[in-house]
Amino acid sequence: MSDYAVELIGVSKSFPTSKGEQIAAVDRISLSIKHGEFFSLLGPSGCGKTTTLRMIAGFELPTEGEIRILGESMGETPPYQRRVNIVFQNYALFPHMTVYGNVAFGLEMDKIPSPEIRERVTEALRLVRLPGMEDRRPKQLSGGQQQRVALARALVKRPAVLLLDEPLGALDLKLRKEMQLELKHIQAEVGITFIYVTHDQEEALTMSDRIAVMSEGQVLQLGTAAEIYESPLSRFVADFIGETNFLDGELETVRDGLATVLVDGTLRLSAGSAASDLRRGQPIILTVRPEKISLHSRQLDGAVAGQIEELVYIGTDTRYQVRVSEGSRLVVRVQNSGSADQAGFRQGDRVYLTWDPAVARILVR
Amino acid sequence: MIAGCATRRGRGSLLLRLGKTALGANAWLIFAFLYIPILVLIVFSFNDSRSVAHWTGFSMDWYLRLFSNEPLLRAARNSLVIAGVSTLAATAMGTLTALGMDRYPFRLRSSFDAILYLPIVIPEIVMGISLLLFFNLAFFPLLQALLHFRMTLGVPTITVGHIAFNIPFVYVIVRARLVGFDRTLEQAAQDLGANEWRTFWRITFPLLLPGILGGALMAFTLSLDDFLVTAFTAGTASPTMPLYIYSLVRRGVTPEINALSTVLLAASMGLVVISLVLQRRR
Ligand SMILES: Nc1ncnc2c1ncn2[C@@H]1O[C@H](COP(=O)(O)OP(=O)(O)O)[C@@H](O)[C@H]1O
Ligand SMILES: [Mg+2]
């Protein structure tokens, strides 16, 4: 058996446009997804997530490259012979069948004897916490319940890999949060590899073992939630995942992995973990997350001086916008650990900003 | 100014009331115009005398007589056989054509679509004549020359004619149903292990069935009371119900014809209602 549940090797997919040209929906993607992993494809709408998933499921054939499932090259294997199952965004429940009929469908196709079908359907409905709904029609269920039926229908087949295409996209926020946790639990319980498509970065960060951030058909960065959040390799990834500050500047010096950056010709900032191939004077972007910055009222060694232009109280945090030079602003988030009147700073206050140089990243412009 | 306004409003509401009354009256007139002849026909099918103008008393005699009228029963059987066979054939062909047109995009598809709709608006008499010419000038001579088989107009040719005008109706109804069809349902079935064949029979077909049945009932109804195409393709030996009624009428109207027409009317209306109900169901 292969080390990986799913491998994509240089996979591309082009579609013909109405003008007769080819447009690449997926562009030379290579991924290796491990057994039992919760793997997310994350990216904005139209970046090729669904197309990637549909190629794994077998609904689309790659125009280039190879897809392997459990080490076996799929070639033109039709969907009904692949050991993967998909949960569609619109659920695609069969309207002319009951919940039982829907969940049993895949087992009937496998010619499983009916006592076993009954047992497994009951078990699957218990797993998604929908017992006693066997005789309902999909139309008689709420969105969240339909979602669970779709999940049960796919899981009951015990696939090697479960593909989920924005499965929570149609649910309201509260239900979505609940289902995120529940999906995690279900995955832990069944131990099946999940490939999860979402455009919601928070969802991907919460649920995934590893995330592939996609843009325009390509994988920009692959890593754990922490790696992607803490060490984005490009402006796109840093911007797409969470909130962040960008400062355009020039590289002055690099010493022991610590870089000094000149911003706006006056501001000298340091940042860690700079790539080794950076040159002096190279235009770069310095990025630092708002919650990594501390605010002080006294001048400290190496602190950046600034003035509070705007502040917004958002419950757990207060979000400050601080002017640090003529053309540059930094957003700072400070947790409200004390009582409200202790929160300290007011609009117009002079403040000093510090951060651990290791948490600031340097990106090539 | 104020007075002017008031008058205008007064005149307006008067006009409005008149308009409403006129519209109401119009509706009643149209109903009367459409249904009084049919009502009269039905009423006199229960008349206790040969007259279709003077009511003398209630009787079911004319209906009973229908069932002992040999030529009539033959015509009825012809009608049912033709309607049955042409419905089956037209439904199969119309459905397959609709599926093909829906699933396989090709250049000129919309033109082909229009061509398939066209027979619905082609004057029936043109269709009748063209079928007659086709059989007499092309099909029969060819059959004679190739297989030395002599064939004349009759039930088979009527059936072919009915299949021809029924296909577009089935096509239109099934195509409409396919427009709202969610293709991801078929993909879901394939994902769950159903090959193309099982996907068709377990998913596509059951979901299209109301449309297919609706189309079939429409075809059956149209075939049952078709006159023009039938008249051109029937020859002399084998009349259908509408042809038979027409031949009776030429010899004079009796309540027997009323009774027969009432039976046909009831059958057609029943089928149309079922067809509409089926099409509305999702
Ligand atoms: N069947 C198709 N025909 C033509 N273009 C397509 C087709 N499917 C997807 N695309 C195009 O490919 C790109 C990626 O689409 P998709 O994979 O659905 O993105 P995502 O799921 O990330 O929103 C889009 O620009 C989309 O318009
Ligand atoms: Mg998508």
mmCIF file of N, CA and C and ligand atoms in Angstrom, chain A residues 13-17 23-26 43-54 60 89 165-166 197 199 214 217, ligand 1:
data_model
loop_
_atom_site.group_PDB
_atom_site.id
_atom_site.type_symbol
_atom_site.label_atom_id
_atom_site.label_comp_id
_atom_site.label_asym_id
_atom_site.label_seq_id
_atom_site.Cartn_x
_atom_site.Cartn_y
_atom_site.Cartn_z
ATOM 1 N N LYS A 13 -5.795 21.264 -15.611
ATOM 2 C CA LYS A 13 -7.074 21.090 -16.308
ATOM 3 C C LYS A 13 -7.411 22.386 -17.038
ATOM 4 N N SER A 14 -7.568 22.305 -18.338
ATOM 5 C CA SER A 14 -7.989 23.481 -19.101
ATOM 6 C C SER A 14 -9.388 23.267 -19.630
ATOM 7 N N PHE A 15 -10.131 24.343 -19.686
ATOM 8 C CA PHE A 15 -11.451 24.310 -20.303
ATOM 9 C C PHE A 15 -11.431 25.214 -21.524
ATOM 10 N N PRO A 16 -12.128 24.812 -22.578
ATOM 11 C CA PRO A 16 -12.235 25.726 -23.720
ATOM 12 C C PRO A 16 -13.200 26.861 -23.373
ATOM 13 N N THR A 17 -12.825 28.084 -23.734
ATOM 14 C CA THR A 17 -13.749 29.198 -23.526
ATOM 15 C C THR A 17 -14.642 29.325 -24.759
ATOM 16 N N ILE A 23 -8.619 27.910 -21.141
ATOM 17 C CA ILE A 23 -8.314 28.591 -19.889
ATOM 18 C C ILE A 23 -7.956 27.532 -18.847
ATOM 19 N N ALA A 24 -6.842 27.753 -18.158
ATOM 20 C CA ALA A 24 -6.378 26.761 -17.189
ATOM 21 C C ALA A 24 -7.082 26.981 -15.854
ATOM 22 N N ALA A 25 -7.994 26.079 -15.494
ATOM 23 C CA ALA A 25 -8.674 26.173 -14.206
ATOM 24 C C ALA A 25 -7.760 25.654 -13.102
ATOM 25 N N VAL A 26 -6.963 24.637 -13.445
ATOM 26 C CA VAL A 26 -5.979 24.086 -12.513
ATOM 27 C C VAL A 26 -4.660 24.016 -13.260
ATOM 28 N N GLY A 43 -8.892 28.734 -0.937
ATOM 29 C CA GLY A 43 -8.596 29.778 -1.913
ATOM 30 C C GLY A 43 -9.860 30.532 -2.259
ATOM 31 N N PRO A 44 -9.702 31.691 -2.890
ATOM 32 C CA PRO A 44 -10.882 32.476 -3.237
ATOM 33 C C PRO A 44 -11.696 31.785 -4.326
ATOM 34 N N SER A 45 -12.909 32.223 -4.502
ATOM 35 C CA SER A 45 -13.803 31.647 -5.491
ATOM 36 C C SER A 45 -13.174 31.706 -6.882
ATOM 37 N N GLY A 46 -13.260 30.599 -7.612
ATOM 38 C CA GLY A 46 -12.747 30.570 -8.980
ATOM 39 C C GLY A 46 -11.286 30.181 -9.089
ATOM 40 N N CYS A 47 -10.661 29.771 -7.993
ATOM 41 C CA CYS A 47 -9.228 29.468 -8.051
ATOM 42 C C CYS A 47 -8.961 28.018 -8.441
ATOM 43 N N GLY A 48 -10.016 27.231 -8.649
ATOM 44 C CA GLY A 48 -9.812 25.868 -9.142
ATOM 45 C C GLY A 48 -9.966 24.770 -8.105
ATOM 46 N N LYS A 49 -10.547 25.086 -6.947
ATOM 47 C CA LYS A 49 -10.703 24.077 -5.897
ATOM 48 C C LYS A 49 -11.664 22.976 -6.329
ATOM 49 N N THR A 50 -12.858 23.400 -6.795
ATOM 50 C CA THR A 50 -13.860 22.415 -7.185
ATOM 51 C C THR A 50 -13.346 21.547 -8.330
ATOM 52 N N THR A 51 -12.689 22.178 -9.285
ATOM 53 C CA THR A 51 -12.165 21.417 -10.419
ATOM 54 C C THR A 51 -11.177 20.361 -9.935
ATOM 55 N N THR A 52 -10.308 20.716 -8.993
ATOM 56 C CA THR A 52 -9.361 19.752 -8.444
ATOM 57 C C THR A 52 -10.096 18.570 -7.810
ATOM 58 N N LEU A 53 -11.112 18.900 -7.018
ATOM 59 C CA LEU A 53 -11.879 17.861 -6.334
ATOM 60 C C LEU A 53 -12.597 16.956 -7.345
ATOM 61 N N ARG A 54 -13.165 17.589 -8.372
ATOM 62 C CA ARG A 54 -13.904 16.817 -9.378
ATOM 63 C C ARG A 54 -12.967 15.909 -10.175
ATOM 64 N N GLU A 60 -14.042 14.914 -13.922
ATOM 65 C CA GLU A 60 -13.270 15.588 -14.963
ATOM 66 C C GLU A 60 -11.964 14.820 -15.097
ATOM 67 N N GLN A 89 -21.677 20.528 -2.692
ATOM 68 C CA GLN A 89 -22.056 21.755 -1.998
ATOM 69 C C GLN A 89 -23.575 21.887 -1.860
ATOM 70 N N ASP A 165 -16.950 19.462 -0.826
ATOM 71 C CA ASP A 165 -16.876 20.720 -1.566
ATOM 72 C C ASP A 165 -17.703 21.790 -0.853
ATOM 73 N N GLU A 166 -17.055 22.618 -0.085
ATOM 74 C CA GLU A 166 -17.711 23.671 0.685
ATOM 75 C C GLU A 166 -19.005 23.151 1.328
ATOM 76 N N VAL A 197 -12.737 21.323 0.722
ATOM 77 C CA VAL A 197 -12.611 22.541 -0.071
ATOM 78 C C VAL A 197 -13.358 23.676 0.606
ATOM 79 N N HIS A 199 -13.510 28.311 0.941
ATOM 80 C CA HIS A 199 -12.905 29.621 0.690
ATOM 81 C C HIS A 199 -12.811 30.400 1.998
ATOM 82 N N MET A 214 -4.625 28.039 -2.498
ATOM 83 C CA MET A 214 -4.633 28.097 -3.958
ATOM 84 C C MET A 214 -4.991 29.483 -4.456
ATOM 85 N N GLY A 217 -5.500 28.678 -9.903
ATOM 86 C CA GLY A 217 -5.175 27.336 -10.379
ATOM 87 C C GLY A 217 -3.887 26.745 -9.843
HETATM 88 N N1 LIG C 1 -16.984 23.009 -16.927
HETATM 89 C C1 LIG C 1 -16.302 24.171 -17.035
HETATM 90 N N2 LIG C 1 -16.208 24.803 -18.225
HETATM 91 C C2 LIG C 1 -15.511 25.956 -18.343
HETATM 92 N N3 LIG C 1 -14.896 26.572 -17.331
HETATM 93 C C3 LIG C 1 -14.948 26.004 -16.116
HETATM 94 C C4 LIG C 1 -15.656 24.778 -15.901
HETATM 95 N N4 LIG C 1 -15.554 24.449 -14.591
HETATM 96 C C5 LIG C 1 -14.816 25.432 -14.022
HETATM 97 N N5 LIG C 1 -14.458 26.358 -14.927
HETATM 98 C C6 LIG C 1 -13.619 27.543 -14.678
HETATM 99 O O1 LIG C 1 -12.489 27.150 -13.980
HETATM 100 C C7 LIG C 1 -12.155 28.073 -12.959
HETATM 101 C C8 LIG C 1 -12.084 27.387 -11.623
HETATM 102 O O2 LIG C 1 -13.369 26.974 -11.235
HETATM 103 P P1 LIG C 1 -13.672 26.160 -9.912
HETATM 104 O O3 LIG C 1 -12.802 24.966 -9.861
HETATM 105 O O4 LIG C 1 -15.127 25.909 -9.857
HETATM 106 O O5 LIG C 1 -13.247 27.208 -8.793
HETATM 107 P P2 LIG C 1 -13.578 27.223 -7.232
HETATM 108 O O6 LIG C 1 -14.221 25.944 -6.852
HETATM 109 O O7 LIG C 1 -12.242 27.408 -6.580
HETATM 110 O O8 LIG C 1 -14.453 28.405 -7.007
HETATM 111 C C9 LIG C 1 -13.203 29.167 -13.013
HETATM 112 O O9 LIG C 1 -12.678 30.236 -13.731
HETATM 113 C C10 LIG C 1 -14.337 28.526 -13.765
HETATM 114 O O10 LIG C 1 -15.040 29.488 -14.501
#
